[in-house]
Amino acid sequence: MGDDKAKLLDTLRDLEIKSDDLQFLKDYFSIVHHTKGRIRLRASLKLKTAAQENKINPKALLEILKKIPLILSIKFNPLVGSLTIHYDSNLLSPKLWEDCINGESLEEIARIINQNLREVV
């Protein structure tokens, strides 16, 4: 096993998502468009302000999101402030994605994410 893969597995093993961790999606994003397996979010000005005040590191945030097994790919467009997430709708339903962005069902979503993290490791 290569060093990079071993480091990734260690990171995933230590990663545990809590419902409070998911709250940032509600705080900083809103849904622009959503089809099964793909959701596009708009970043709020609140996120820009938090990043400028060093309260949040957007690059680190994206790196953590990329490690979640339910997420297949992420693309951030800083010009328009949008985040496009392609996800596995078999692991987390479109309704739960919308609930997550709206700050609902966060305990259930965290449980599903953590269960999938454990299965990967």
PDB file of C-alpha atoms in Angstrom:
ATOM      1  CA  MET A   1       0.000   0.000   0.000  1.00  0.00           C
ATOM      2  CA  GLY A   2       1.405   3.413  -0.966  1.00  0.00           C
ATOM      3  CA  ASP A   3       2.113   6.109   1.603  1.00  0.00           C
ATOM      4  CA  ASP A   4      -0.641   8.360   0.210  1.00  0.00           C
ATOM      5  CA  LYS A   5      -3.258   5.650   0.485  1.00  0.00           C
ATOM      6  CA  ALA A   6      -2.150   4.785   4.026  1.00  0.00           C
ATOM      7  CA  LYS A   7      -2.390   8.460   5.049  1.00  0.00           C
ATOM      8  CA  LEU A   8      -5.860   8.719   3.541  1.00  0.00           C
ATOM      9  CA  LEU A   9      -7.016   5.618   5.418  1.00  0.00           C
ATOM     10  CA  ASP A  10      -5.622   7.052   8.676  1.00  0.00           C
ATOM     11  CA  THR A  11      -7.444  10.320   8.049  1.00  0.00           C
ATOM     12  CA  LEU A  12     -10.722   8.526   7.303  1.00  0.00           C
ATOM     13  CA  ARG A  13     -10.306   6.307  10.359  1.00  0.00           C
ATOM     14  CA  ASP A  14      -9.985   9.405  12.551  1.00  0.00           C
ATOM     15  CA  LEU A  15     -12.749  11.357  10.833  1.00  0.00           C
ATOM     16  CA  GLU A  16     -16.097  11.442  12.562  1.00  0.00           C
ATOM     17  CA  ILE A  17     -18.816  13.780  11.413  1.00  0.00           C
ATOM     18  CA  LYS A  18     -21.107  15.236  14.057  1.00  0.00           C
ATOM     19  CA  SER A  19     -24.423  16.934  13.426  1.00  0.00           C
ATOM     20  CA  ASP A  20     -22.853  20.248  14.478  1.00  0.00           C
ATOM     21  CA  ASP A  21     -20.219  19.773  11.749  1.00  0.00           C
ATOM     22  CA  LEU A  22     -22.988  19.697   9.146  1.00  0.00           C
ATOM     23  CA  GLN A  23     -24.549  22.905  10.423  1.00  0.00           C
ATOM     24  CA  PHE A  24     -22.025  24.945   8.406  1.00  0.00           C
ATOM     25  CA  LEU A  25     -23.855  23.946   5.216  1.00  0.00           C
ATOM     26  CA  LYS A  26     -27.010  25.694   6.426  1.00  0.00           C
ATOM     27  CA  ASP A  27     -25.010  28.628   7.745  1.00  0.00           C
ATOM     28  CA  TYR A  28     -22.999  29.247   4.584  1.00  0.00           C
ATOM     29  CA  PHE A  29     -24.844  27.754   1.591  1.00  0.00           C
ATOM     30  CA  SER A  30     -28.215  27.687  -0.122  1.00  0.00           C
ATOM     31  CA  ILE A  31     -29.493  25.378  -2.856  1.00  0.00           C
ATOM     32  CA  VAL A  32     -29.384  26.780  -6.389  1.00  0.00           C
ATOM     33  CA  HIS A  33     -30.211  23.607  -8.288  1.00  0.00           C
ATOM     34  CA  HIS A  34     -30.638  19.964  -7.364  1.00  0.00           C
ATOM     35  CA  THR A  35     -31.064  16.833  -9.420  1.00  0.00           C
ATOM     36  CA  LYS A  36     -30.555  13.301  -8.168  1.00  0.00           C
ATOM     37  CA  GLY A  37     -26.808  12.827  -7.670  1.00  0.00           C
ATOM     38  CA  ARG A  38     -25.876  16.491  -8.183  1.00  0.00           C
ATOM     39  CA  ILE A  39     -26.486  19.534  -6.031  1.00  0.00           C
ATOM     40  CA  ARG A  40     -25.289  23.055  -6.724  1.00  0.00           C
ATOM     41  CA  LEU A  41     -25.009  25.425  -3.794  1.00  0.00           C
ATOM     42  CA  ARG A  42     -24.471  29.162  -3.565  1.00  0.00           C
ATOM     43  CA  ALA A  43     -22.013  30.398  -0.966  1.00  0.00           C
ATOM     44  CA  SER A  44     -23.332  33.227   1.177  1.00  0.00           C
ATOM     45  CA  LEU A  45     -21.526  36.480   1.880  1.00  0.00           C
ATOM     46  CA  LYS A  46     -21.297  35.184   5.440  1.00  0.00           C
ATOM     47  CA  LEU A  47     -18.813  32.536   4.211  1.00  0.00           C
ATOM     48  CA  LYS A  48     -16.691  35.167   2.478  1.00  0.00           C
ATOM     49  CA  THR A  49     -16.645  37.254   5.644  1.00  0.00           C
ATOM     50  CA  ALA A  50     -15.744  34.237   7.806  1.00  0.00           C
ATOM     51  CA  ALA A  51     -12.913  33.341   5.417  1.00  0.00           C
ATOM     52  CA  GLN A  52     -11.582  36.912   5.405  1.00  0.00           C
ATOM     53  CA  GLU A  53     -11.634  36.941   9.220  1.00  0.00           C
ATOM     54  CA  ASN A  54      -9.832  33.554   9.272  1.00  0.00           C
ATOM     55  CA  LYS A  55     -12.737  31.957  11.132  1.00  0.00           C
ATOM     56  CA  ILE A  56     -12.999  29.297   8.435  1.00  0.00           C
ATOM     57  CA  ASN A  57     -10.535  27.911   5.908  1.00  0.00           C
ATOM     58  CA  PRO A  58     -12.487  27.188   2.686  1.00  0.00           C
ATOM     59  CA  LYS A  59      -9.681  25.066   1.181  1.00  0.00           C
ATOM     60  CA  ALA A  60      -9.490  22.862   4.276  1.00  0.00           C
ATOM     61  CA  LEU A  61     -13.271  22.583   4.253  1.00  0.00           C
ATOM     62  CA  LEU A  62     -13.249  21.384   0.644  1.00  0.00           C
ATOM     63  CA  GLU A  63     -10.529  18.841   1.425  1.00  0.00           C
ATOM     64  CA  ILE A  64     -12.611  17.370   4.250  1.00  0.00           C
ATOM     65  CA  LEU A  65     -15.712  17.206   2.039  1.00  0.00           C
ATOM     66  CA  LYS A  66     -13.727  15.414  -0.667  1.00  0.00           C
ATOM     67  CA  LYS A  67     -12.854  12.643   1.813  1.00  0.00           C
ATOM     68  CA  ILE A  68     -16.475  11.767   2.568  1.00  0.00           C
ATOM     69  CA  PRO A  69     -17.320   8.562   0.657  1.00  0.00           C
ATOM     70  CA  LEU A  70     -20.838   9.719  -0.274  1.00  0.00           C
ATOM     71  CA  ILE A  71     -19.329  12.567  -2.291  1.00  0.00           C
ATOM     72  CA  LEU A  72     -18.026  11.577  -5.706  1.00  0.00           C
ATOM     73  CA  SER A  73     -16.657  14.974  -6.741  1.00  0.00           C
ATOM     74  CA  ILE A  74     -16.692  18.630  -5.745  1.00  0.00           C
ATOM     75  CA  LYS A  75     -16.141  21.706  -7.842  1.00  0.00           C
ATOM     76  CA  PHE A  76     -15.959  25.183  -6.363  1.00  0.00           C
ATOM     77  CA  ASN A  77     -16.370  28.158  -8.657  1.00  0.00           C
ATOM     78  CA  PRO A  78     -14.988  31.173  -6.761  1.00  0.00           C
ATOM     79  CA  LEU A  79     -16.028  33.584  -9.512  1.00  0.00           C
ATOM     80  CA  VAL A  80     -19.750  33.016  -8.895  1.00  0.00           C
ATOM     81  CA  GLY A  81     -19.441  31.530  -5.409  1.00  0.00           C
ATOM     82  CA  SER A  82     -21.000  28.175  -6.214  1.00  0.00           C
ATOM     83  CA  LEU A  83     -20.185  24.695  -5.001  1.00  0.00           C
ATOM     84  CA  THR A  84     -21.256  21.711  -7.109  1.00  0.00           C
ATOM     85  CA  ILE A  85     -21.312  18.335  -5.404  1.00  0.00           C
ATOM     86  CA  HIS A  86     -21.802  15.054  -7.246  1.00  0.00           C
ATOM     87  CA  TYR A  87     -22.898  12.422  -4.758  1.00  0.00           C
ATOM     88  CA  ASP A  88     -23.947   8.794  -4.556  1.00  0.00           C
ATOM     89  CA  SER A  89     -27.733   8.965  -4.215  1.00  0.00           C
ATOM     90  CA  ASN A  90     -27.784   5.308  -3.150  1.00  0.00           C
ATOM     91  CA  LEU A  91     -25.911   6.214   0.037  1.00  0.00           C
ATOM     92  CA  LEU A  92     -27.679   9.473   0.880  1.00  0.00           C
ATOM     93  CA  SER A  93     -31.022  10.326  -0.689  1.00  0.00           C
ATOM     94  CA  PRO A  94     -31.665  13.637  -2.447  1.00  0.00           C
ATOM     95  CA  LYS A  95     -34.183  14.542   0.275  1.00  0.00           C
ATOM     96  CA  LEU A  96     -31.547  14.119   2.978  1.00  0.00           C
ATOM     97  CA  TRP A  97     -29.152  16.343   1.014  1.00  0.00           C
ATOM     98  CA  GLU A  98     -31.812  19.039   0.960  1.00  0.00           C
ATOM     99  CA  ASP A  99     -32.525  18.448   4.653  1.00  0.00           C
ATOM    100  CA  CYS A 100     -28.816  18.860   5.374  1.00  0.00           C
ATOM    101  CA  ILE A 101     -28.597  22.194   3.553  1.00  0.00           C
ATOM    102  CA  ASN A 102     -31.711  23.312   5.429  1.00  0.00           C
ATOM    103  CA  GLY A 103     -30.255  22.226   8.783  1.00  0.00           C
ATOM    104  CA  GLU A 104     -32.684  19.330   9.256  1.00  0.00           C
ATOM    105  CA  SER A 105     -32.144  15.603   9.991  1.00  0.00           C
ATOM    106  CA  LEU A 106     -28.498  16.315  10.846  1.00  0.00           C
ATOM    107  CA  GLU A 107     -28.183  13.479  13.390  1.00  0.00           C
ATOM    108  CA  GLU A 108     -29.434  10.936  10.854  1.00  0.00           C
ATOM    109  CA  ILE A 109     -27.191  12.322   8.108  1.00  0.00           C
ATOM    110  CA  ALA A 110     -24.126  12.283  10.382  1.00  0.00           C
ATOM    111  CA  ARG A 111     -24.902   8.660  11.293  1.00  0.00           C
ATOM    112  CA  ILE A 112     -25.146   7.655   7.613  1.00  0.00           C
ATOM    113  CA  ILE A 113     -21.900   9.454   6.744  1.00  0.00           C
ATOM    114  CA  ASN A 114     -20.041   7.877   9.661  1.00  0.00           C
ATOM    115  CA  GLN A 115     -21.378   4.432   8.831  1.00  0.00           C
ATOM    116  CA  ASN A 116     -20.065   4.819   5.276  1.00  0.00           C
ATOM    117  CA  LEU A 117     -16.722   6.114   6.548  1.00  0.00           C
ATOM    118  CA  ARG A 118     -16.315   2.972   8.674  1.00  0.00           C
ATOM    119  CA  GLU A 119     -17.160   0.720   5.726  1.00  0.00           C
ATOM    120  CA  VAL A 120     -14.475   2.374   3.570  1.00  0.00           C
ATOM    121  CA  VAL A 121     -11.806   1.940   6.238  1.00  0.00           C
TER     122      VAL A 121
END
